[in-house]
CSV table of C-alpha atoms and ligand atoms in Angstrom, one decimal:
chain,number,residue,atom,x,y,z
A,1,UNK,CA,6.0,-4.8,-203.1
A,2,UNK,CA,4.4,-5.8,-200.1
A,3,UNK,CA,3.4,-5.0,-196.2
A,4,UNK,CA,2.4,-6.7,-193.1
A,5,UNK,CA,0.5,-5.7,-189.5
A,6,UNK,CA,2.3,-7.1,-186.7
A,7,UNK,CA,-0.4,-6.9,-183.3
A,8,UNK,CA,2.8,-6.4,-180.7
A,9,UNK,CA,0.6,-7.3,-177.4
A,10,UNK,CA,0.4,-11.0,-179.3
A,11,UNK,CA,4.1,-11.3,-180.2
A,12,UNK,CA,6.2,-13.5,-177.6
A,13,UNK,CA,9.1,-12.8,-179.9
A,14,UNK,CA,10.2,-16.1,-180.6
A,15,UNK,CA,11.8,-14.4,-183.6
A,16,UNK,CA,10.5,-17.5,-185.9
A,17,UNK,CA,9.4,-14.7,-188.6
A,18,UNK,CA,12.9,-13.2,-188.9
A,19,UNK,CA,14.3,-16.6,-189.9
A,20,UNK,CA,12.3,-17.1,-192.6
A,21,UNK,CA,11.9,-14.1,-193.8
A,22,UNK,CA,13.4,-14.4,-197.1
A,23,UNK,CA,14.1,-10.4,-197.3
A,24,UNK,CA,15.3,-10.2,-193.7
A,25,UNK,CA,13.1,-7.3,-192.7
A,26,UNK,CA,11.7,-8.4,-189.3
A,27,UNK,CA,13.9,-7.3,-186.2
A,28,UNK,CA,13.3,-7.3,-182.7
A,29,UNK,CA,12.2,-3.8,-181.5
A,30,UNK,CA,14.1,-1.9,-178.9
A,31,UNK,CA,10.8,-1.0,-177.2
A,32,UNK,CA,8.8,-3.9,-174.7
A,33,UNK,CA,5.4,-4.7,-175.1
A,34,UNK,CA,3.1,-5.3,-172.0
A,35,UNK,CA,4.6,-9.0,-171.4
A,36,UNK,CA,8.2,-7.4,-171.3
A,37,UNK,CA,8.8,-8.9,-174.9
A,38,UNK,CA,11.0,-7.5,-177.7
A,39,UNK,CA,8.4,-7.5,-180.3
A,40,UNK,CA,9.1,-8.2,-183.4
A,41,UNK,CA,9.0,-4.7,-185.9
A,42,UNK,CA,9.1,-4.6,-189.7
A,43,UNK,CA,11.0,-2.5,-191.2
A,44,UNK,CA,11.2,-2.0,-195.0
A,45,UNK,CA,13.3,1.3,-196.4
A,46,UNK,CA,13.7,0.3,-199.7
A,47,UNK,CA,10.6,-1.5,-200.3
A,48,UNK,CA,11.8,-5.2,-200.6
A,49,UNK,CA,9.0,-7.3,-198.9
A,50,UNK,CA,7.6,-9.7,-201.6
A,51,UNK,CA,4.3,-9.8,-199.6
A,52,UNK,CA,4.8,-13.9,-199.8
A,53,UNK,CA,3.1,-14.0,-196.4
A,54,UNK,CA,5.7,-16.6,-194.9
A,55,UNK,CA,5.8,-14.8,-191.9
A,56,UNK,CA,2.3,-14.8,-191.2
A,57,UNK,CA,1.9,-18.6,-192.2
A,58,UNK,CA,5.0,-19.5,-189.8
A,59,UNK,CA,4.4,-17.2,-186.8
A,60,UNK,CA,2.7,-19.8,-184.0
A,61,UNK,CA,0.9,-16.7,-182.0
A,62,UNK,CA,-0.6,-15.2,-185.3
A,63,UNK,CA,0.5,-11.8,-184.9
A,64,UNK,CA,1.3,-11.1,-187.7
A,65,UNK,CA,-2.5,-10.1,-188.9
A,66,UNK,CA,-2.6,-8.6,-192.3
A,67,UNK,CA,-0.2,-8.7,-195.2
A,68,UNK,CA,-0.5,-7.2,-198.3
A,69,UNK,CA,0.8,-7.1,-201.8
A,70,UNK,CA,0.8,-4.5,-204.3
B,1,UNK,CA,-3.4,-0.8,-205.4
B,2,UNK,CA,-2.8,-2.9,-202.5
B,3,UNK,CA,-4.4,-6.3,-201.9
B,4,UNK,CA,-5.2,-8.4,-198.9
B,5,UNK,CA,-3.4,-11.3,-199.1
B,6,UNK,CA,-3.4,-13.1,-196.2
B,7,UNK,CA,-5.7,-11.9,-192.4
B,8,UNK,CA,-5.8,-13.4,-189.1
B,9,UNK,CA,-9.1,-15.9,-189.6
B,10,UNK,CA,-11.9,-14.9,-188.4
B,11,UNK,CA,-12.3,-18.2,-186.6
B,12,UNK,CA,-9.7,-16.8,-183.5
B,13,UNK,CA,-11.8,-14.6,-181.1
B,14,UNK,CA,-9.8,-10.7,-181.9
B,15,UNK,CA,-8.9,-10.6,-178.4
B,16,UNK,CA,-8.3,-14.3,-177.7
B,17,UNK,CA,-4.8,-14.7,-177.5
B,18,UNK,CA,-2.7,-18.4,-177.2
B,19,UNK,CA,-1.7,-19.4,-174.4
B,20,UNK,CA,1.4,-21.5,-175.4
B,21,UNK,CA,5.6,-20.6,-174.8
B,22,UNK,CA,7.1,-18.9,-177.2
B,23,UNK,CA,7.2,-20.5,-180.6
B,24,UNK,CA,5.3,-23.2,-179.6
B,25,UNK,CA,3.7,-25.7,-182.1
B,26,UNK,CA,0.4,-25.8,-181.4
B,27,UNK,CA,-0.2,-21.7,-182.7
B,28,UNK,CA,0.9,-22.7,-185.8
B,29,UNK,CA,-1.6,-25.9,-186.6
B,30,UNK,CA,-4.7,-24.4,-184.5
B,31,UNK,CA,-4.4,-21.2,-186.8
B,32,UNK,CA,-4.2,-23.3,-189.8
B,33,UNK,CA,-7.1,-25.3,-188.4
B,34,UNK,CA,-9.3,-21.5,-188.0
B,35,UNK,CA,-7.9,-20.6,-191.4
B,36,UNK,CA,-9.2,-23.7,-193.4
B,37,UNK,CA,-12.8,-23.5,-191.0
B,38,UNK,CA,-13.2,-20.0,-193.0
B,39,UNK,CA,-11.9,-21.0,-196.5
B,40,UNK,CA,-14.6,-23.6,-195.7
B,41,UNK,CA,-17.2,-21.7,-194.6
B,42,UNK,CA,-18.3,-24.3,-191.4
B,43,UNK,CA,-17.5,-21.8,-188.0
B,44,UNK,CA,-21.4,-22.2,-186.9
B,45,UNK,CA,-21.6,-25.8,-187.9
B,46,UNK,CA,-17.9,-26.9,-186.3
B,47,UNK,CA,-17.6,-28.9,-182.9
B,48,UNK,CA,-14.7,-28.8,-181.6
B,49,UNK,CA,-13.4,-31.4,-179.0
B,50,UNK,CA,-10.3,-30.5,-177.1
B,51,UNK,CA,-8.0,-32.7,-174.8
B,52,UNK,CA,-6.2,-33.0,-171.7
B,53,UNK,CA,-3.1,-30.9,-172.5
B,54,UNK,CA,-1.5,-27.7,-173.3
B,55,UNK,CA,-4.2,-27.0,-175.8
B,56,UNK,CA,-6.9,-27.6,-173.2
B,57,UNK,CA,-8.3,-24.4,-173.6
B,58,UNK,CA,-9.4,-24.4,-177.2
B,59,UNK,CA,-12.5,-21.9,-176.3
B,60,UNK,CA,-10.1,-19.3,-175.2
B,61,UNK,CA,-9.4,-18.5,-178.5
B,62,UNK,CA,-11.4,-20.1,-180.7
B,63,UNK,CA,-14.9,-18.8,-181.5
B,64,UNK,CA,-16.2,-22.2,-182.4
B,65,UNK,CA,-18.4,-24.5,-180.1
B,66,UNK,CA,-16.1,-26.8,-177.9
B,67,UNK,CA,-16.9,-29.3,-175.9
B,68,UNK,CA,-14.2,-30.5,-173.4
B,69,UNK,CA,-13.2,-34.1,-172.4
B,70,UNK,CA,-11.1,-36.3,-170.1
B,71,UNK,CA,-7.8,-37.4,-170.9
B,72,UNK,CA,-7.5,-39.5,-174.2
B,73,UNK,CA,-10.9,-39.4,-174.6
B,74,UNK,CA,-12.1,-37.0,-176.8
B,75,UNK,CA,-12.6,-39.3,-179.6
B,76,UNK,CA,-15.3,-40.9,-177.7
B,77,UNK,CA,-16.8,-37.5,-177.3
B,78,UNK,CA,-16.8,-36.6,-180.5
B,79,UNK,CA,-18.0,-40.3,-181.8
B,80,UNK,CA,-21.6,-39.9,-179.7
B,81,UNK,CA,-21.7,-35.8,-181.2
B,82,UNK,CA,-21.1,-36.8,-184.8
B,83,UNK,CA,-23.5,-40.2,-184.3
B,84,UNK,CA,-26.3,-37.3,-182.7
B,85,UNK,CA,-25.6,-34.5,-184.6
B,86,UNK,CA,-24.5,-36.0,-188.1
B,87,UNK,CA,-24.6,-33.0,-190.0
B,88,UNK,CA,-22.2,-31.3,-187.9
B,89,UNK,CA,-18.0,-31.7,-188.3
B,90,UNK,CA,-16.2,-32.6,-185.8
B,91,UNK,CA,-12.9,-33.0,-184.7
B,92,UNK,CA,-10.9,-33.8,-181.8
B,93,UNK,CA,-7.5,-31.5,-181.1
B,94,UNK,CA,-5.0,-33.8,-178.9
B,95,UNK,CA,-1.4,-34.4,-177.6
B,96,UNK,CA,0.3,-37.8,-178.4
B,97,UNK,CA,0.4,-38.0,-174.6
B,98,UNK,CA,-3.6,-37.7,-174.7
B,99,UNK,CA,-4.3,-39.6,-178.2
B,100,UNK,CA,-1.3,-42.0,-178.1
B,101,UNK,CA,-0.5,-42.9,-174.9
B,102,UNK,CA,-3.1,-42.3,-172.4
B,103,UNK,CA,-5.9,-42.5,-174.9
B,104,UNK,CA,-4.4,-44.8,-177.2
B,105,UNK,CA,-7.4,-47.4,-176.8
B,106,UNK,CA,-9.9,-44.8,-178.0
B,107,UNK,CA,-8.1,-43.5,-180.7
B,108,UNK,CA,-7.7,-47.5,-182.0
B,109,UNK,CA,-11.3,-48.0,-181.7
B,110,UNK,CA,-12.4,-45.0,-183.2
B,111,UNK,CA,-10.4,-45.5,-186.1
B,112,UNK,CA,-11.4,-48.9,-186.5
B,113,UNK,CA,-15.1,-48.2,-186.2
B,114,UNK,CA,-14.7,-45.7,-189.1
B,115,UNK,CA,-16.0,-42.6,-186.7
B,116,UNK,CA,-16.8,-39.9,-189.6
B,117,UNK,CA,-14.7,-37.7,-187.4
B,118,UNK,CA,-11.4,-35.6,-187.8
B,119,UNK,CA,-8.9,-36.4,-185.3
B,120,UNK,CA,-5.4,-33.8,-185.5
B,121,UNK,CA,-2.8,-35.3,-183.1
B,122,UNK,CA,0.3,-32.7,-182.3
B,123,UNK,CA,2.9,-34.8,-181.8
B,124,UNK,CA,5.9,-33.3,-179.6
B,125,UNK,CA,7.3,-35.9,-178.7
B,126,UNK,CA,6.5,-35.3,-175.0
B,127,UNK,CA,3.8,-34.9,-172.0
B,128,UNK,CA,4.2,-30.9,-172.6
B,129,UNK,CA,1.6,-29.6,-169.9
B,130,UNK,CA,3.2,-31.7,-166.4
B,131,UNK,CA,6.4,-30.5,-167.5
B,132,UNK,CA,8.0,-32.7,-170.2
B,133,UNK,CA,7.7,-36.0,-169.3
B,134,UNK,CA,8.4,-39.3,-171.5
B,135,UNK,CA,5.2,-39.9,-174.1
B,136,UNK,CA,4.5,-43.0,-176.0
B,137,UNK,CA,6.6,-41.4,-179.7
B,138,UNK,CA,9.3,-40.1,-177.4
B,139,UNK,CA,12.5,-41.1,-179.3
B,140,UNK,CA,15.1,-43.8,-178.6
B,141,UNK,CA,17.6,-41.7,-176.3
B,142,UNK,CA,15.7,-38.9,-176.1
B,143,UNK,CA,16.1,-37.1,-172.7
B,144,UNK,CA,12.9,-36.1,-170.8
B,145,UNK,CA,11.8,-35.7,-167.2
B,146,UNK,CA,11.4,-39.8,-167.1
B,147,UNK,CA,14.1,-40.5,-169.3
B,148,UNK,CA,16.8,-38.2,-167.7
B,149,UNK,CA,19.4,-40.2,-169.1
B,150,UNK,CA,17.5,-40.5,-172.8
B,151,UNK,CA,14.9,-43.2,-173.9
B,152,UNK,CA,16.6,-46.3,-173.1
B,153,UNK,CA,14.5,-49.3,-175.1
B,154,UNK,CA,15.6,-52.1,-173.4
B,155,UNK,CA,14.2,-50.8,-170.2
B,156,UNK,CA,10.7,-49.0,-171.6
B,157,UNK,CA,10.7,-50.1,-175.1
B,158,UNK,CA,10.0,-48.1,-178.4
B,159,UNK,CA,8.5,-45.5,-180.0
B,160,UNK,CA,5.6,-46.1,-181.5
B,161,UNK,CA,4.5,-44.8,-185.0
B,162,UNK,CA,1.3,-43.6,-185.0
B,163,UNK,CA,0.2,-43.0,-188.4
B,164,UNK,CA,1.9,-46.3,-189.4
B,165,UNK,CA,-0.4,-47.8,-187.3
B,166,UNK,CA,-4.1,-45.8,-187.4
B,167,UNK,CA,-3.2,-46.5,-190.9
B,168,UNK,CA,-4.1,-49.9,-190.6
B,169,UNK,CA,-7.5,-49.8,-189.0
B,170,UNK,CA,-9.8,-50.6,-191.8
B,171,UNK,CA,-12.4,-47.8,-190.4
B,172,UNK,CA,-9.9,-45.6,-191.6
B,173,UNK,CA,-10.5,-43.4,-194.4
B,174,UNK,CA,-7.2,-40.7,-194.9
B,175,UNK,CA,-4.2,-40.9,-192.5
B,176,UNK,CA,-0.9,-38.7,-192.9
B,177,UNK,CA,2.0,-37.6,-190.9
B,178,UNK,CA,3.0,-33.5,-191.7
B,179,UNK,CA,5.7,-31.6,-190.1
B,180,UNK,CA,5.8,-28.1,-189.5
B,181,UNK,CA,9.4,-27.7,-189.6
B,182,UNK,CA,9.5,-24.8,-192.2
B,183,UNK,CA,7.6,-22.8,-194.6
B,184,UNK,CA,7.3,-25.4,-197.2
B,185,UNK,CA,6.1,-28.4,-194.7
B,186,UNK,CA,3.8,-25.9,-192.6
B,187,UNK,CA,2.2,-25.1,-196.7
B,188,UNK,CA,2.4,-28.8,-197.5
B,189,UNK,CA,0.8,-29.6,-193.3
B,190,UNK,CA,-2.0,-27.1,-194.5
B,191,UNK,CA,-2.7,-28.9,-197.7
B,192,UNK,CA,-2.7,-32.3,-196.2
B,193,UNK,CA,-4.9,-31.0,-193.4
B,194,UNK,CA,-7.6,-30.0,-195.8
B,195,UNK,CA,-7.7,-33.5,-197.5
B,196,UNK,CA,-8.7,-34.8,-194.1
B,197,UNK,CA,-11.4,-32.0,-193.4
B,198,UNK,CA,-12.6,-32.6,-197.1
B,199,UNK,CA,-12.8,-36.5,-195.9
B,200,UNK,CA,-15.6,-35.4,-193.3
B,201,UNK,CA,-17.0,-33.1,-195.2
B,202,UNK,CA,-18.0,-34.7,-197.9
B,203,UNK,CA,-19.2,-37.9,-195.7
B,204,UNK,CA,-16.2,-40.1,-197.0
B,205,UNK,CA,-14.8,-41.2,-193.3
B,206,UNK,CA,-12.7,-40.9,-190.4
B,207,UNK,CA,-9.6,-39.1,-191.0
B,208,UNK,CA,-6.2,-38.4,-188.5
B,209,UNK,CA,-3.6,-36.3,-189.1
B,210,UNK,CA,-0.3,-36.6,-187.1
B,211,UNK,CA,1.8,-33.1,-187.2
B,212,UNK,CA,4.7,-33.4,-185.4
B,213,UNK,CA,5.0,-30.2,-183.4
B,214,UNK,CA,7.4,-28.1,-181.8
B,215,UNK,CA,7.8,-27.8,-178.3
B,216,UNK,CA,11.0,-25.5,-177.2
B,217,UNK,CA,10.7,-25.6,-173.4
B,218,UNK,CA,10.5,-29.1,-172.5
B,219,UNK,CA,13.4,-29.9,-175.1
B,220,UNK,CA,15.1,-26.9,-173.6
B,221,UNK,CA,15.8,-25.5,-177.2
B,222,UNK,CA,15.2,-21.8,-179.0
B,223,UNK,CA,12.1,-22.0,-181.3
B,224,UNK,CA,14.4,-21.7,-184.3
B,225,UNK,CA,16.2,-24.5,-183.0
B,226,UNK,CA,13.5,-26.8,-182.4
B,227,UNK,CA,12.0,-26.6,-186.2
B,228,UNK,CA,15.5,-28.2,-187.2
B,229,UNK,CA,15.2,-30.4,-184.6
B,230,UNK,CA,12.2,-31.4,-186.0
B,231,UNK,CA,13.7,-31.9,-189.5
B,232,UNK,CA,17.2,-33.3,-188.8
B,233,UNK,CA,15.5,-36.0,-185.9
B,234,UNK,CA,12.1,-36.5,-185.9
B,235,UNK,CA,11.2,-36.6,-188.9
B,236,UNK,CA,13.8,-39.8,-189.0
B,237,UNK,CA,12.0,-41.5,-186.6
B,238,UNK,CA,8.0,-40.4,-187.5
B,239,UNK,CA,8.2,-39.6,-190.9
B,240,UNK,CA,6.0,-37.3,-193.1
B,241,UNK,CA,3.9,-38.7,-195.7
B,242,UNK,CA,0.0,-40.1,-196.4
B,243,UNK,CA,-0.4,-43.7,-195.4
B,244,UNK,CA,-4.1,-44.6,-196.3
B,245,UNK,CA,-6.2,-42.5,-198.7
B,246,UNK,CA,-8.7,-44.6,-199.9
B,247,UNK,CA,-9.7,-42.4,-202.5
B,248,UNK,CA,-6.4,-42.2,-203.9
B,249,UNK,CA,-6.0,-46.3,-205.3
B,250,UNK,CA,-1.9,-45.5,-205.5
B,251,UNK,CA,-1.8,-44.3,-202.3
B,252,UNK,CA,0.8,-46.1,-200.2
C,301,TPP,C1,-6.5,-38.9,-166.0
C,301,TPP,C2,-5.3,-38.0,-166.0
C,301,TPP,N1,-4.1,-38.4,-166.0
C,301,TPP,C3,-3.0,-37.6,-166.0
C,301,TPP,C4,-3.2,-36.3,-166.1
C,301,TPP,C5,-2.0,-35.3,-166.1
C,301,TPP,N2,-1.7,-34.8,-167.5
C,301,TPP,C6,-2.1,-33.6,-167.8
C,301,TPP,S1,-1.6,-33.2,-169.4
C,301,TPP,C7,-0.9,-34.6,-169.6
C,301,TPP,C8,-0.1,-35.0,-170.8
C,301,TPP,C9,-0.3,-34.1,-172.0
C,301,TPP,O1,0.5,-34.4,-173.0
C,301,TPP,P1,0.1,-34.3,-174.5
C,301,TPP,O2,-1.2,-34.9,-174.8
C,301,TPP,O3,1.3,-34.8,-175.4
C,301,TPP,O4,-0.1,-32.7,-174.7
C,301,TPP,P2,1.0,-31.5,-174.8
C,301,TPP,O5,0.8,-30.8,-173.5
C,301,TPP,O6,2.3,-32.1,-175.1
C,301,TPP,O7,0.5,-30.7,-176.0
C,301,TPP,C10,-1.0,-35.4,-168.4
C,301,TPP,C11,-0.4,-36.8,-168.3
C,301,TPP,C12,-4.6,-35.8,-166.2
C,301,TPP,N3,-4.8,-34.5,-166.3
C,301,TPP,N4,-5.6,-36.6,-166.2
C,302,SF4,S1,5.5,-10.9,-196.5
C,302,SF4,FE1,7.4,-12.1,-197.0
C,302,SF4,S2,8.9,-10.6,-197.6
C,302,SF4,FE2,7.3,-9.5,-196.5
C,302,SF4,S3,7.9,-9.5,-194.3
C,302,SF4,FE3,6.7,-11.3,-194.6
C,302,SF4,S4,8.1,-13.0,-195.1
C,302,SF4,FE4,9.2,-11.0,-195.4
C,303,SF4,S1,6.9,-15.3,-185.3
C,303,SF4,FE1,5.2,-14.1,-184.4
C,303,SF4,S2,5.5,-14.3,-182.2
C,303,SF4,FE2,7.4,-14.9,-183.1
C,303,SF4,S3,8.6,-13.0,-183.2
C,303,SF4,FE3,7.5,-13.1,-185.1
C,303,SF4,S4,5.6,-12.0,-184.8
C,303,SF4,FE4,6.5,-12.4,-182.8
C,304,SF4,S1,5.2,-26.8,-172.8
C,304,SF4,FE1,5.7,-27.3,-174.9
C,304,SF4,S2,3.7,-27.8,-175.9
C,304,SF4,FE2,3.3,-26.8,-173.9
C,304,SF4,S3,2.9,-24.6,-174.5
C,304,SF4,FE3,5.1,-24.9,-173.9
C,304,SF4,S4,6.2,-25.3,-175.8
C,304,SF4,FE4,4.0,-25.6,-176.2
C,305,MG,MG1,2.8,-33.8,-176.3
């Protein structure tokens, strides 16, 4: 099981981290942040996310800040 | 019980956010750059050099010294830092428009002089700051602002291959080409990266890595789009590998 921390003012929502998310659990929000940007928003129901950390290592505005395994 | 595995490096300022288009190249290597000064432990003893460029604003979010220089110059910069301040690493963050085209001259020289310097060159294929226009590794029919019709070699020639060629300066200590296409080549781009930090580090000798770099707005692509690009055309053209490792005898 795993987790991340998305900061939402850094995200430009290139959506990079929802293609290579191998568990597909990175969307773009419905809400804007202050640039006007979909942000990207993690959502994980049934606990799926492997905390491999692929999003953070392919995200080019590192905003995706923490992620965590358990 | 939960464990941190992975945390934005310390080396980016908290509130020191990039500059660059979405999904722009350059985020990805300059983190990997802050990530491996932690795992290294060298943020006070780092000078950084930065370049004429979209990255020419490496203080904005790095917490490391910089020290800023004209275009295609920086490894002359860095050469008279290291020479003065030995104990110090030092490397230069450039374009292939500022290392291998305008600056191609220093980045020859330096090689060749065995600078015990770290030079990272992002190549996009393109003069990304004035807008897109041709570079000097800008592909054979590639479209740019100079090239409207694609790269046409009979009338301004060929790419050039950069690593191909640093590689055989005899200055040079560790040359390599990475790609940060996907997941596997940005681990792989980090690995390779290290090696030519560990060159410096350990007083070895001049090192240059060439990561070819995504840039979606001048090639008028989605991010996700321009990592395949990278992949299915670039990579054809400039590929990925290590061309000099002299501390590696089977290295090709
Ligand atoms: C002496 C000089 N000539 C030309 C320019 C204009 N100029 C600014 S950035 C740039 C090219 C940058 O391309 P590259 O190094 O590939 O960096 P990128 O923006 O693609 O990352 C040029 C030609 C300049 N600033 N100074
Ligand atoms: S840590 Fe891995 S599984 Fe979890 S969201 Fe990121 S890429 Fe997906
Ligand atoms: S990769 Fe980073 S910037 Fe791009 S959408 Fe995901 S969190 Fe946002
Ligand atoms: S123009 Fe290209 S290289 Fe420059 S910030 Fe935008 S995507 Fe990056
Ligand atoms: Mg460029």
């Amino acid at each position: 099981m795993g987790r991340i921390v998305i900061d939402k003012e850094s995200c430009k929502g290139c959506s990079i981290c929802m293609e290579v998310c191998p568990k597909h659990l990175i969307h773009p929000s419905s809400e804007t942040n202050a640039h006007g940007v979909n942000f990207a928003e993690f959502k994980d129901a049934k606990n799926e996310c492997l905390g491999c950390a692929i999003c953070a290592h392919s995200c080019p505005d590192a905003a995706i800040t923490e992620v965590y395994k358990s | 019980m939960e464990t941190l595995v992975y945390k934005k490096p310390e080396c980016l300022k908290k509130d020191g956010k990039f500059t660059f288009c979405p999904g722009c190249g350059h985020g990805v290597v300059l983190r990997m750059i802050a990530e491996l000064i932690d795992e290294f432990g060298i943020q006070g003893d780092t000078i950084a050099i930065s370049s004429v460029g979209c990255s020419i604003f490496l203080e904005k979010f790095y917490d490391l010294d910089v020290a800023g220089a004209s275009h295609g110059r920086s490894p002359s910069v860095a050469t008279g830092i290291k020479r003065s301040l030995p104990g110090k690493f030092v490397f230069t963050y450039q374009g292939d428009g500022d290392a291998l085209t305008i600056g191609l001259n220093e980045t020859i020289h330096t090689a060749s002089r065995g600078e015990k310097i770290t030079t990272i060159c992002i190549n996009n294929t393109n003069f990304g700051m004035t807008g897109g226009q041709a570079s000097a590794t800008t592909l054979v029919g590639q479209v740019t602002k100079t090239t409207p019709t694609g790269r046409n070699p009979e009338y301004v020639g060929y790419p050039i291959h950069a690593a191909e060629m640093v590689a055989k300066c005899d200055g040079a200590a560790f040359v390599a080409r990475v790609s940060i296409c996907s997941p596997a080549s940005i681990k792989k781009a980090k690995e390779i990266l290290k090696k030519a930090f560990e060159m410096q580090i350990k007083g070895i000798g001049y090192s240059f890595v060439e990561v070819l770099a995504t840039c979606p707005t001048n090639w008028g692509m989605s991010p996700v789009d321009s990592m395949k690009h990278i992949k299915d055309d670039i990579e054809k053209v400039h590929p990925t590998g290590i061309f000099k490792d002299i501390t590696q005898t089977e290295a090709r």
